mmCIF file of C-alpha atoms in Angstrom:
data_model
loop_
_atom_site.group_PDB
_atom_site.id
_atom_site.type_symbol
_atom_site.label_atom_id
_atom_site.label_comp_id
_atom_site.label_asym_id
_atom_site.label_seq_id
_atom_site.Cartn_x
_atom_site.Cartn_y
_atom_site.Cartn_z
ATOM 1 C CA MET Z 8 -6.029 14.954 -30.327
ATOM 2 C CA PRO Z 9 -7.288 11.745 -28.656
ATOM 3 C CA ILE Z 10 -11.020 11.084 -28.823
ATOM 4 C CA ILE Z 11 -12.797 11.311 -25.467
ATOM 5 C CA THR Z 12 -14.792 8.078 -25.452
ATOM 6 C CA LYS Z 13 -18.129 7.492 -23.765
ATOM 7 C CA THR Z 14 -16.359 5.392 -21.120
ATOM 8 C CA PHE Z 15 -13.865 8.150 -20.344
ATOM 9 C CA ARG Z 16 -16.619 10.773 -20.116
ATOM 10 C CA TYR Z 17 -18.224 8.555 -17.482
ATOM 11 C CA ILE Z 18 -14.876 8.273 -15.674
ATOM 12 C CA LEU Z 19 -14.638 12.076 -15.597
ATOM 13 C CA ARG Z 20 -18.128 12.369 -14.083
ATOM 14 C CA LYS Z 21 -17.132 9.889 -11.361
ATOM 15 C CA ALA Z 22 -13.829 11.615 -10.610
ATOM 16 C CA GLY Z 23 -15.201 13.643 -7.698
ATOM 17 C CA SER Z 24 -13.477 17.014 -7.359
ATOM 18 C CA PRO Z 25 -13.273 19.491 -10.283
ATOM 19 C CA PHE Z 26 -9.488 19.514 -9.864
ATOM 20 C CA ARG Z 27 -9.291 15.738 -10.339
ATOM 21 C CA ARG Z 28 -11.576 15.870 -13.390
ATOM 22 C CA ALA Z 29 -9.517 18.625 -14.981
ATOM 23 C CA ARG Z 30 -6.263 16.776 -14.316
ATOM 24 C CA LEU Z 31 -7.581 13.546 -15.838
ATOM 25 C CA LEU Z 32 -8.891 15.386 -18.899
ATOM 26 C CA ILE Z 33 -5.599 17.226 -19.488
ATOM 27 C CA LYS Z 34 -3.596 14.019 -19.105
ATOM 28 C CA LYS Z 35 -5.945 12.242 -21.513
ATOM 29 C CA ARG Z 36 -5.738 14.952 -24.184
ATOM 30 C CA LEU Z 37 -1.949 15.226 -23.925
ATOM 31 C CA CYS Z 38 -1.528 11.414 -23.903
ATOM 32 C CA TRP Z 39 0.086 11.631 -20.459
ATOM 33 C CA LEU Z 40 -2.338 9.304 -18.693
ATOM 34 C CA GLY Z 41 -0.487 6.126 -17.845
ATOM 35 C CA ILE Z 42 -1.659 2.550 -18.299
ATOM 36 C CA PRO Z 43 -4.099 1.649 -15.513
ATOM 37 C CA THR Z 44 -3.207 -1.031 -13.010
ATOM 38 C CA ILE Z 45 -5.123 -2.942 -10.341
ATOM 39 C CA GLU Z 46 -3.662 -2.892 -6.824
ATOM 40 C CA PRO Z 47 -5.200 -5.765 -4.823
ATOM 41 C CA TYR Z 48 -5.573 -5.337 -1.079
ATOM 42 C CA MET Z 49 -5.426 -8.412 1.132
ATOM 43 C CA GLY Z 50 -8.968 -9.659 1.658
ATOM 44 C CA PHE Z 51 -10.325 -11.755 4.490
ATOM 45 C CA SER Z 52 -12.967 -14.384 5.191
ATOM 46 C CA ASN Z 53 -14.639 -15.889 8.245
ATOM 47 C CA GLY Z 54 -15.043 -19.180 6.392
ATOM 48 C CA ARG Z 55 -18.349 -18.330 4.729
ATOM 49 C CA ASP Z 56 -18.355 -14.570 4.142
ATOM 50 C CA VAL Z 57 -15.567 -12.972 2.095
ATOM 51 C CA PHE Z 58 -14.581 -9.290 1.931
ATOM 52 C CA ILE Z 59 -12.264 -8.147 -0.875
ATOM 53 C CA SER Z 60 -10.979 -4.681 -1.817
ATOM 54 C CA GLY Z 61 -8.616 -3.112 -4.298
ATOM 55 C CA ASN Z 62 -7.813 0.013 -6.274
ATOM 56 C CA VAL Z 63 -7.615 0.928 -9.948
ATOM 57 C CA MET Z 64 -5.074 3.637 -10.627
ATOM 58 C CA GLU Z 65 -2.607 4.988 -13.085
ATOM 59 C CA ASP Z 66 0.556 2.872 -12.896
ATOM 60 C CA LYS Z 67 2.848 4.624 -10.413
ATOM 61 C CA GLY Z 68 5.996 2.988 -11.761
ATOM 62 C CA LEU Z 69 7.181 2.182 -8.243
ATOM 63 C CA GLU Z 70 9.776 -0.463 -7.498
ATOM 64 C CA LYS Z 71 10.715 -1.997 -4.171
ATOM 65 C CA PRO Z 72 13.292 0.231 -2.429
ATOM 66 C CA ARG Z 73 16.918 -0.810 -2.757
ATOM 67 C CA PRO Z 74 19.563 -0.815 -0.026
ATOM 68 C CA GLY Z 75 21.283 2.574 0.013
ATOM 69 C CA GLN Z 76 18.597 4.231 -2.095
ATOM 70 C CA SER Z 77 19.187 7.977 -2.434
ATOM 71 C CA LEU Z 78 17.108 10.683 -0.776
ATOM 72 C CA ARG Z 79 16.142 11.906 -4.240
ATOM 73 C CA SER Z 80 14.722 8.474 -5.101
ATOM 74 C CA ASN Z 81 12.773 8.374 -1.832
ATOM 75 C CA MET Z 82 11.280 11.806 -2.517
ATOM 76 C CA LEU Z 83 10.392 10.824 -6.091
ATOM 77 C CA ALA Z 84 8.633 7.668 -4.885
ATOM 78 C CA MET Z 85 6.526 9.649 -2.409
ATOM 79 C CA PHE Z 86 5.735 12.187 -5.148
ATOM 80 C CA LYS Z 87 4.522 9.369 -7.447
ATOM 81 C CA ARG Z 88 2.238 7.993 -4.735
ATOM 82 C CA TYR Z 89 0.276 11.249 -4.707
ATOM 83 C CA VAL Z 90 0.363 12.440 -8.333
ATOM 84 C CA SER Z 91 -0.687 9.159 -9.967
ATOM 85 C CA ASP Z 92 -4.429 9.340 -10.526
ATOM 86 C CA GLU Z 93 -6.946 6.856 -9.209
ATOM 87 C CA ILE Z 94 -9.522 5.823 -11.799
ATOM 88 C CA GLY Z 95 -13.141 6.047 -10.677
ATOM 89 C CA GLY Z 96 -16.171 4.691 -12.501
ATOM 90 C CA VAL Z 97 -14.573 1.618 -14.103
ATOM 91 C CA ARG Z 98 -15.708 -1.989 -13.753
ATOM 92 C CA VAL Z 99 -13.626 -4.744 -12.234
ATOM 93 C CA LYS Z 100 -14.445 -8.453 -12.391
ATOM 94 C CA VAL Z 101 -13.514 -10.184 -9.129
ATOM 95 C CA SER Z 102 -13.262 -13.993 -9.292
ATOM 96 C CA PHE Z 103 -12.924 -16.146 -6.173
ATOM 97 C CA LEU Z 104 -13.289 -19.921 -5.771
ATOM 98 C CA GLY Z 105 -15.581 -20.366 -8.769
ATOM 99 C CA LYS Z 106 -17.694 -17.263 -8.093
ATOM 100 C CA TYR Z 107 -17.398 -13.787 -9.540
ATOM 101 C CA GLU Z 108 -18.807 -10.296 -9.058
ATOM 102 C CA ILE Z 109 -18.527 -7.187 -11.231
ATOM 103 C CA VAL Z 110 -18.016 -4.030 -9.162
ATOM 104 C CA GLU Z 111 -17.404 -0.369 -9.970
ATOM 105 C CA THR Z 112 -14.657 1.789 -8.493
ATOM 106 C CA ASN Z 113 -15.593 4.849 -6.468
ATOM 107 C CA GLU Z 114 -14.162 8.333 -7.053
ATOM 108 C CA LEU Z 115 -10.906 7.308 -5.327
ATOM 109 C CA GLY Z 116 -10.517 4.261 -7.562
ATOM 110 C CA ILE Z 117 -11.369 1.901 -4.687
ATOM 111 C CA PHE Z 118 -13.717 -1.045 -5.007
ATOM 112 C CA HIS Z 119 -15.177 -3.473 -2.469
ATOM 113 C CA CYS Z 120 -16.654 -6.895 -3.126
ATOM 114 C CA SER Z 121 -18.373 -9.506 -0.954
ATOM 115 C CA PHE Z 122 -19.071 -13.209 -1.438
ATOM 116 C CA ARG Z 123 -21.137 -15.650 0.599
ATOM 117 C CA PHE Z 124 -20.603 -19.434 0.636
ATOM 118 C CA ASP Z 125 -23.236 -21.870 1.938
ATOM 119 C CA GLU Z 126 -20.573 -24.329 3.082
ATOM 120 C CA PRO Z 127 -17.367 -23.436 4.988
ATOM 121 C CA ILE Z 128 -14.400 -22.790 2.706
ATOM 122 C CA SER Z 129 -12.020 -24.648 5.021
ATOM 123 C CA PRO Z 130 -11.673 -25.452 8.735
ATOM 124 C CA ASP Z 131 -8.075 -24.211 8.778
ATOM 125 C CA ASN Z 132 -6.387 -20.829 8.449
ATOM 126 C CA HIS Z 133 -4.863 -20.352 5.027
ATOM 127 C CA PHE Z 134 -4.638 -17.981 2.072
ATOM 128 C CA GLU Z 135 -6.701 -18.291 -1.122
ATOM 129 C CA GLU Z 136 -6.028 -16.547 -4.424
ATOM 130 C CA VAL Z 137 -8.424 -14.013 -5.921
ATOM 131 C CA HIS Z 138 -8.289 -12.812 -9.531
ATOM 132 C CA PHE Z 139 -9.069 -9.296 -10.794
ATOM 133 C CA GLU Z 140 -9.770 -8.156 -14.372
ATOM 134 C CA LEU Z 141 -10.362 -4.574 -15.552
ATOM 135 C CA LEU Z 142 -13.331 -4.577 -17.962
ATOM 136 C CA ASP Z 143 -13.209 -0.980 -19.237
ATOM 137 C CA GLU Z 144 -10.720 0.757 -21.525
ATOM 138 C CA VAL Z 145 -9.156 3.788 -19.853
ATOM 139 C CA VAL Z 146 -6.425 4.510 -22.434
ATOM 140 C CA GLU Z 147 -6.140 3.336 -26.009
ATOM 141 C CA ASP Z 148 -4.445 -0.019 -26.612
ATOM 142 C CA GLN Z 149 -4.101 -0.717 -22.902
ATOM 143 C CA GLY Z 150 -4.434 -4.461 -23.423
ATOM 144 C CA GLU Z 151 -5.641 -6.852 -20.754
ATOM 145 C CA ILE Z 152 -5.280 -5.562 -17.195
ATOM 146 C CA ASN Z 153 -5.254 -8.377 -14.638
ATOM 147 C CA ALA Z 154 -3.989 -8.892 -11.098
ATOM 148 C CA GLU Z 155 -3.813 -11.620 -8.465
ATOM 149 C CA GLY Z 156 -4.394 -11.060 -4.759
ATOM 150 C CA GLN Z 157 -4.796 -12.993 -1.531
ATOM 151 C CA VAL Z 158 -7.653 -13.632 0.853
ATOM 152 C CA LEU Z 159 -6.936 -14.643 4.450
ATOM 153 C CA VAL Z 160 -9.387 -17.370 5.478
ATOM 154 C CA VAL Z 161 -9.741 -17.295 9.276
ATOM 155 C CA SER Z 162 -10.642 -20.426 11.238
ATOM 156 C CA GLU Z 163 -13.246 -20.377 14.030
ATOM 157 C CA LYS Z 164 -10.839 -22.395 16.217
ATOM 158 C CA LEU Z 165 -8.655 -19.424 17.152
ATOM 159 C CA SER Z 166 -7.808 -17.951 20.550
ATOM 160 C CA PHE Z 167 -8.133 -14.349 19.409
ATOM 161 C CA GLY Z 168 -7.430 -11.826 16.675
ATOM 162 C CA VAL Z 169 -5.293 -8.698 16.888
ATOM 163 C CA VAL Z 170 -6.294 -5.197 15.776
ATOM 164 C CA SER Z 171 -3.344 -2.826 15.641
ATOM 165 C CA ASP Z 172 -2.757 0.761 14.672
ATOM 166 C CA ILE Z 173 0.411 1.427 12.628
ATOM 167 C CA ASP Z 174 1.705 4.992 13.038
ATOM 168 C CA ASP Z 175 3.527 5.383 16.372
ATOM 169 C CA THR Z 176 2.315 1.922 17.372
ATOM 170 C CA VAL Z 177 4.296 -0.308 15.021
ATOM 171 C CA MET Z 178 6.233 2.257 12.997
ATOM 172 C CA VAL Z 179 7.949 5.385 14.341
ATOM 173 C CA SER Z 180 5.978 8.144 12.576
ATOM 174 C CA HIS Z 181 5.936 11.256 14.800
ATOM 175 C CA SER Z 182 2.256 11.681 13.903
ATOM 176 C CA THR Z 183 1.805 14.526 16.369
ATOM 177 C CA LYS Z 184 4.902 16.438 15.173
ATOM 178 C CA THR Z 185 4.352 17.730 11.650
ATOM 179 C CA LEU Z 186 7.947 18.620 10.698
ATOM 180 C CA LYS Z 187 9.399 15.330 11.951
ATOM 181 C CA LYS Z 188 6.620 13.409 10.200
ATOM 182 C CA LEU Z 189 7.273 15.283 6.945
ATOM 183 C CA LYS Z 190 10.987 14.489 7.154
ATOM 184 C CA LEU Z 191 10.278 10.766 7.569
ATOM 185 C CA MET Z 192 7.810 10.695 4.693
ATOM 186 C CA LEU Z 193 10.122 12.512 2.285
ATOM 187 C CA PHE Z 194 13.522 11.082 3.126
ATOM 188 C CA LYS Z 195 12.802 7.519 4.286
ATOM 189 C CA ASN Z 196 11.472 4.427 2.536
ATOM 190 C CA ALA Z 197 10.150 1.007 3.549
ATOM 191 C CA ARG Z 198 13.692 -0.212 4.223
ATOM 192 C CA THR Z 199 14.778 2.766 6.288
ATOM 193 C CA ARG Z 200 11.584 3.454 8.248
ATOM 194 C CA VAL Z 201 12.066 2.166 11.780
ATOM 195 C CA PRO Z 202 9.743 -0.027 13.869
ATOM 196 C CA PHE Z 203 9.619 0.251 17.628
ATOM 197 C CA GLU Z 204 12.035 -2.138 19.271
ATOM 198 C CA GLY Z 205 10.605 -5.607 19.795
ATOM 199 C CA VAL Z 206 7.439 -5.071 17.734
ATOM 200 C CA GLY Z 207 8.242 -7.788 15.176
ATOM 201 C CA ALA Z 208 8.894 -10.463 17.816
ATOM 202 C CA PHE Z 209 5.826 -9.448 19.848
ATOM 203 C CA TYR Z 210 3.454 -9.570 16.873
ATOM 204 C CA ARG Z 211 4.904 -12.883 15.686
ATOM 205 C CA ALA Z 212 4.288 -14.308 19.169
ATOM 206 C CA LEU Z 213 0.710 -13.006 19.210
ATOM 207 C CA ARG Z 214 0.140 -14.508 15.781
ATOM 208 C CA LYS Z 215 1.573 -17.877 16.843
ATOM 209 C CA GLY Z 216 -0.481 -18.074 20.029
ATOM 210 C CA ILE Z 217 0.235 -19.486 23.438
ATOM 211 C CA ASP Z 218 0.551 -23.115 22.369
ATOM 212 C CA GLY Z 219 2.068 -22.680 18.916
ATOM 213 C CA GLN Z 220 -1.206 -23.743 17.315
ATOM 214 C CA ARG Z 221 -1.210 -24.146 13.569
ATOM 215 C CA HIS Z 222 -4.379 -22.052 13.326
ATOM 216 C CA PHE Z 223 -2.405 -18.808 13.562
ATOM 217 C CA ASN Z 224 -4.131 -15.769 15.055
ATOM 218 C CA PRO Z 225 -4.886 -13.097 12.419
ATOM 219 C CA VAL Z 226 -3.492 -9.563 12.693
ATOM 220 C CA PHE Z 227 -5.496 -6.672 11.218
ATOM 221 C CA TYR Z 228 -3.985 -3.211 10.805
ATOM 222 C CA VAL Z 229 -6.441 -0.311 11.170
ATOM 223 C CA SER Z 230 -4.746 3.004 10.457
ATOM 224 C CA SER Z 231 -5.453 6.627 9.563
ATOM 225 C CA SER Z 232 -2.847 6.446 6.797
ATOM 226 C CA GLU Z 233 -4.349 6.705 3.294
ATOM 227 C CA TRP Z 234 -4.424 3.961 0.691
ATOM 228 C CA ASN Z 235 -1.736 5.900 -1.250
ATOM 229 C CA LEU Z 236 0.792 4.434 1.212
ATOM 230 C CA TYR Z 237 -0.343 0.814 0.889
ATOM 231 C CA ASP Z 238 2.738 -0.386 -1.030
ATOM 232 C CA LEU Z 239 5.105 1.296 1.448
ATOM 233 C CA LEU Z 240 3.396 -0.337 4.433
ATOM 234 C CA VAL Z 241 3.331 -3.801 2.865
ATOM 235 C CA ASP Z 242 7.030 -3.565 2.014
ATOM 236 C CA PHE Z 243 7.812 -2.261 5.513
ATOM 237 C CA PHE Z 244 6.163 -5.280 7.156
ATOM 238 C CA GLU Z 245 8.036 -7.616 4.813
ATOM 239 C CA PHE Z 246 11.459 -6.016 5.342
ATOM 240 C CA ARG Z 247 11.018 -5.859 9.141
ATOM 241 C CA ASN Z 248 9.586 -9.395 9.477
ATOM 242 C CA ILE Z 249 6.352 -8.128 11.001
ATOM 243 C CA PRO Z 250 3.366 -10.438 10.381
ATOM 244 C CA ALA Z 251 1.393 -9.485 7.289
ATOM 245 C CA GLY Z 252 -2.336 -8.984 7.607
ATOM 246 C CA PRO Z 253 -5.233 -7.141 6.006
ATOM 247 C CA LEU Z 254 -4.799 -3.369 6.080
ATOM 248 C CA MET Z 255 -7.834 -1.159 6.636
ATOM 249 C CA LEU Z 256 -6.719 2.359 5.779
ATOM 250 C CA GLN Z 257 -8.452 5.687 5.333
ATOM 251 C CA GLU Z 258 -10.384 6.551 2.168
ATOM 252 C CA LEU Z 259 -9.405 10.182 1.907
ATOM 253 C CA GLU Z 260 -8.522 12.308 -1.088
ATOM 254 C CA HIS Z 261 -5.162 14.046 -0.731
ATOM 255 C CA SER Z 262 -3.109 15.872 -3.326
ATOM 256 C CA ILE Z 263 0.665 16.182 -3.508
ATOM 257 C CA PHE Z 264 0.204 19.588 -1.827
ATOM 258 C CA GLN Z 265 -1.441 17.942 1.204
ATOM 259 C CA PHE Z 266 0.398 14.634 1.565
ATOM 260 C CA TRP Z 267 2.026 15.851 4.781
ATOM 261 C CA LYS Z 268 -1.462 15.650 6.338
ATOM 262 C CA SER Z 269 -1.363 11.867 5.939
ATOM 263 C CA GLY Z 270 -2.664 10.115 9.038
ATOM 264 C CA GLY Z 271 -4.758 13.112 10.048
ATOM 265 C CA GLY Z 272 -8.474 13.571 10.457
ATOM 266 C CA ASN Z 273 -10.706 12.716 13.400
ATOM 267 C CA HIS Z 274 -9.863 8.963 13.301
ATOM 268 C CA GLU Z 275 -13.539 7.964 13.635
ATOM 269 C CA HIS Z 276 -13.087 5.690 10.621
ATOM 270 C CA LYS Z 277 -10.960 3.440 12.860
ATOM 271 C CA LEU Z 278 -13.940 2.774 15.114
ATOM 272 C CA GLU Z 279 -16.126 2.021 12.090
ATOM 273 C CA LYS Z 280 -13.615 -0.534 10.824
ATOM 274 C CA ILE Z 281 -13.211 -2.122 14.263
ATOM 275 C CA ARG Z 282 -16.999 -2.462 14.485
ATOM 276 C CA PHE Z 283 -16.977 -4.122 11.079
ATOM 277 C CA LEU Z 284 -14.289 -6.628 12.155
ATOM 278 C CA PHE Z 285 -16.146 -7.461 15.380
ATOM 279 C CA SER Z 286 -19.329 -8.051 13.387
ATOM 280 C CA PHE Z 287 -17.632 -9.976 10.567
ATOM 281 C CA PHE Z 288 -15.791 -12.283 12.995
ATOM 282 C CA SER Z 289 -18.651 -12.644 15.475
ATOM 283 C CA LYS Z 290 -17.083 -15.585 17.356
ATOM 284 C CA LEU Z 291 -13.604 -14.091 17.692
ATOM 285 C CA ASP Z 292 -12.244 -12.078 20.606
ATOM 286 C CA PHE Z 293 -9.622 -9.390 20.021
ATOM 287 C CA VAL Z 294 -6.513 -7.802 21.474
ATOM 288 C CA LEU Z 295 -6.349 -4.075 20.632
ATOM 289 C CA ILE Z 296 -3.001 -2.281 20.246
ATOM 290 C CA GLY Z 297 -2.559 1.443 19.654
ATOM 291 C CA ASP Z 298 -0.983 4.630 20.894
ATOM 292 C CA SER Z 299 -2.064 7.706 22.797
ATOM 293 C CA GLY Z 300 -1.465 10.157 19.938
ATOM 294 C CA GLN Z 301 -4.514 9.480 17.721
ATOM 295 C CA ARG Z 302 -7.473 8.892 20.081
ATOM 296 C CA ASP Z 303 -6.939 5.129 20.145
ATOM 297 C CA PRO Z 304 -7.751 4.789 23.893
ATOM 298 C CA SER Z 305 -11.182 6.443 23.587
ATOM 299 C CA LEU Z 306 -12.025 4.582 20.367
ATOM 300 C CA TYR Z 307 -11.042 1.242 21.903
ATOM 301 C CA LEU Z 308 -13.122 1.993 25.009
ATOM 302 C CA GLN Z 309 -16.136 2.669 22.808
ATOM 303 C CA ALA Z 310 -15.594 -0.630 20.963
ATOM 304 C CA ALA Z 311 -15.285 -2.503 24.257
ATOM 305 C CA ARG Z 312 -18.545 -1.012 25.539
ATOM 306 C CA GLU Z 313 -20.394 -1.854 22.347
ATOM 307 C CA CYS Z 314 -19.085 -5.446 22.268
ATOM 308 C CA PRO Z 315 -18.932 -6.628 25.891
ATOM 309 C CA GLY Z 316 -16.701 -9.606 26.548
ATOM 310 C CA ARG Z 317 -14.976 -9.415 23.144
ATOM 311 C CA VAL Z 318 -11.811 -7.481 24.120
ATOM 312 C CA LYS Z 319 -9.153 -9.556 25.903
ATOM 313 C CA ALA Z 320 -6.603 -6.783 26.471
ATOM 314 C CA VAL Z 321 -5.626 -3.281 25.321
ATOM 315 C CA TYR Z 322 -2.030 -2.075 24.933
ATOM 316 C CA ILE Z 323 -1.441 1.657 24.429
ATOM 317 C CA ARG Z 324 2.000 2.997 23.576
ATOM 318 C CA CYS Z 325 2.398 6.308 25.365
ATOM 319 C CA ILE Z 326 3.313 9.338 23.263
ATOM 320 C CA GLY Z 327 4.690 12.291 25.222
ATOM 321 C CA LYS Z 328 3.203 12.587 28.723
ATOM 322 C CA ALA Z 329 0.261 10.226 28.220
ATOM 323 C CA HIS Z 330 1.005 8.483 31.542
ATOM 324 C CA LYS Z 331 0.091 11.733 33.259
ATOM 325 C CA ASN Z 332 -2.814 12.546 30.966
ATOM 326 C CA ARG Z 333 -5.991 12.639 33.054
ATOM 327 C CA GLN Z 334 -8.230 11.516 30.192
ATOM 328 C CA THR Z 335 -6.045 8.511 29.312
ATOM 329 C CA LEU Z 336 -5.869 7.417 32.955
ATOM 330 C CA GLU Z 337 -9.657 7.754 33.260
ATOM 331 C CA ILE Z 338 -10.106 5.552 30.178
ATOM 332 C CA ALA Z 339 -7.823 2.940 31.770
ATOM 333 C CA ARG Z 340 -10.037 2.979 34.886
ATOM 334 C CA GLU Z 341 -13.159 2.575 32.731
ATOM 335 C CA MET Z 342 -11.541 -0.397 31.002
ATOM 336 C CA GLU Z 343 -10.818 -1.925 34.404
ATOM 337 C CA LYS Z 344 -14.530 -1.672 35.265
ATOM 338 C CA LEU Z 345 -15.190 -3.745 32.135
ATOM 339 C CA ASN Z 346 -12.626 -6.337 33.353
ATOM 340 C CA ILE Z 347 -10.304 -5.450 30.476
ATOM 341 C CA PRO Z 348 -6.618 -4.896 31.281
ATOM 342 C CA MET Z 349 -5.375 -1.733 29.572
ATOM 343 C CA LEU Z 350 -1.629 -1.185 29.829
ATOM 344 C CA LEU Z 351 -0.024 2.201 29.175
ATOM 345 C CA ILE Z 352 3.397 1.145 27.938
ATOM 346 C CA ASP Z 353 6.676 2.869 27.137
ATOM 347 C CA ASN Z 354 8.173 -0.164 25.400
ATOM 348 C CA THR Z 355 7.003 -3.317 23.684
ATOM 349 C CA GLU Z 356 8.589 -5.559 26.311
ATOM 350 C CA ASP Z 357 5.992 -4.452 28.888
ATOM 351 C CA ALA Z 358 3.122 -5.527 26.624
ATOM 352 C CA ALA Z 359 4.843 -8.798 25.677
ATOM 353 C CA ARG Z 360 5.453 -9.721 29.303
ATOM 354 C CA HIS Z 361 1.775 -9.135 30.154
ATOM 355 C CA ALA Z 362 0.492 -10.974 27.055
#
């Protein structure tokens, strides 16, 4: 029987729920716990401050989806996303442009790291590499665990940034219809999930800007989807030629028995992340894009009130009868009082024409 080391006992204490602790312990004793891996999330910088995140988890064994992949393979991939365990309480060394920090993962395996530079990193938009190294042994003979990620360095010379929701804004998700949402999650993959018509071209145009400037406008995706779906979303953007950007997802523990609740909750975390972006990029204005199904209009109105003059426009994709929804129409009138155009759109072309 494998020895439970001091490090692993600490990992168990940091695991959060009793169910997660028990599952980790059983896997450890039966030698079922897979080799840990570091999943880097795209970081971002305003030129001086840098924000970097990632996750330490049991290797899910996922591959990029293939053309014609079977329904069984799609279901197995979704199963792996929720049964692979995140590893809390382990140390990760994060190295960026000659600096490093050692951070510890939380109970969901997620870590955050910040750097501050006295001089600007660069006057231009570009990507910089960041290196990650796992410092603790989770399983015997795991060897060195390293990963490379990217940090988007954002110039101060930009016209604006974009904050966009994902579910039912970029990707057809049926977030308000549980059975349809479950069917998509189980039977579709990053290649077969469908974006709304025209989204890719619209977001590429927003990123490029009005004059084709080389300092491309950054796109940030703030969503109620959990970090378990990070790989699927990144692959989806790549396959559909939708501009990549930092994802700010929901830190929420879900089991395989609750994965169909993905994207749920009260969505207040979206407002917290939007506040963070407005504060982090204090000289940047934003275009906000969302839908009427997950409280985006009210959250965007709150952000606009808290940061006057920072929101250039709001585009809301209407789900169901949102055009006739009294609350949504009232929010649009409140936006108008703040001199912010808020369009309730049925298709992407309407937003593109206005933008």
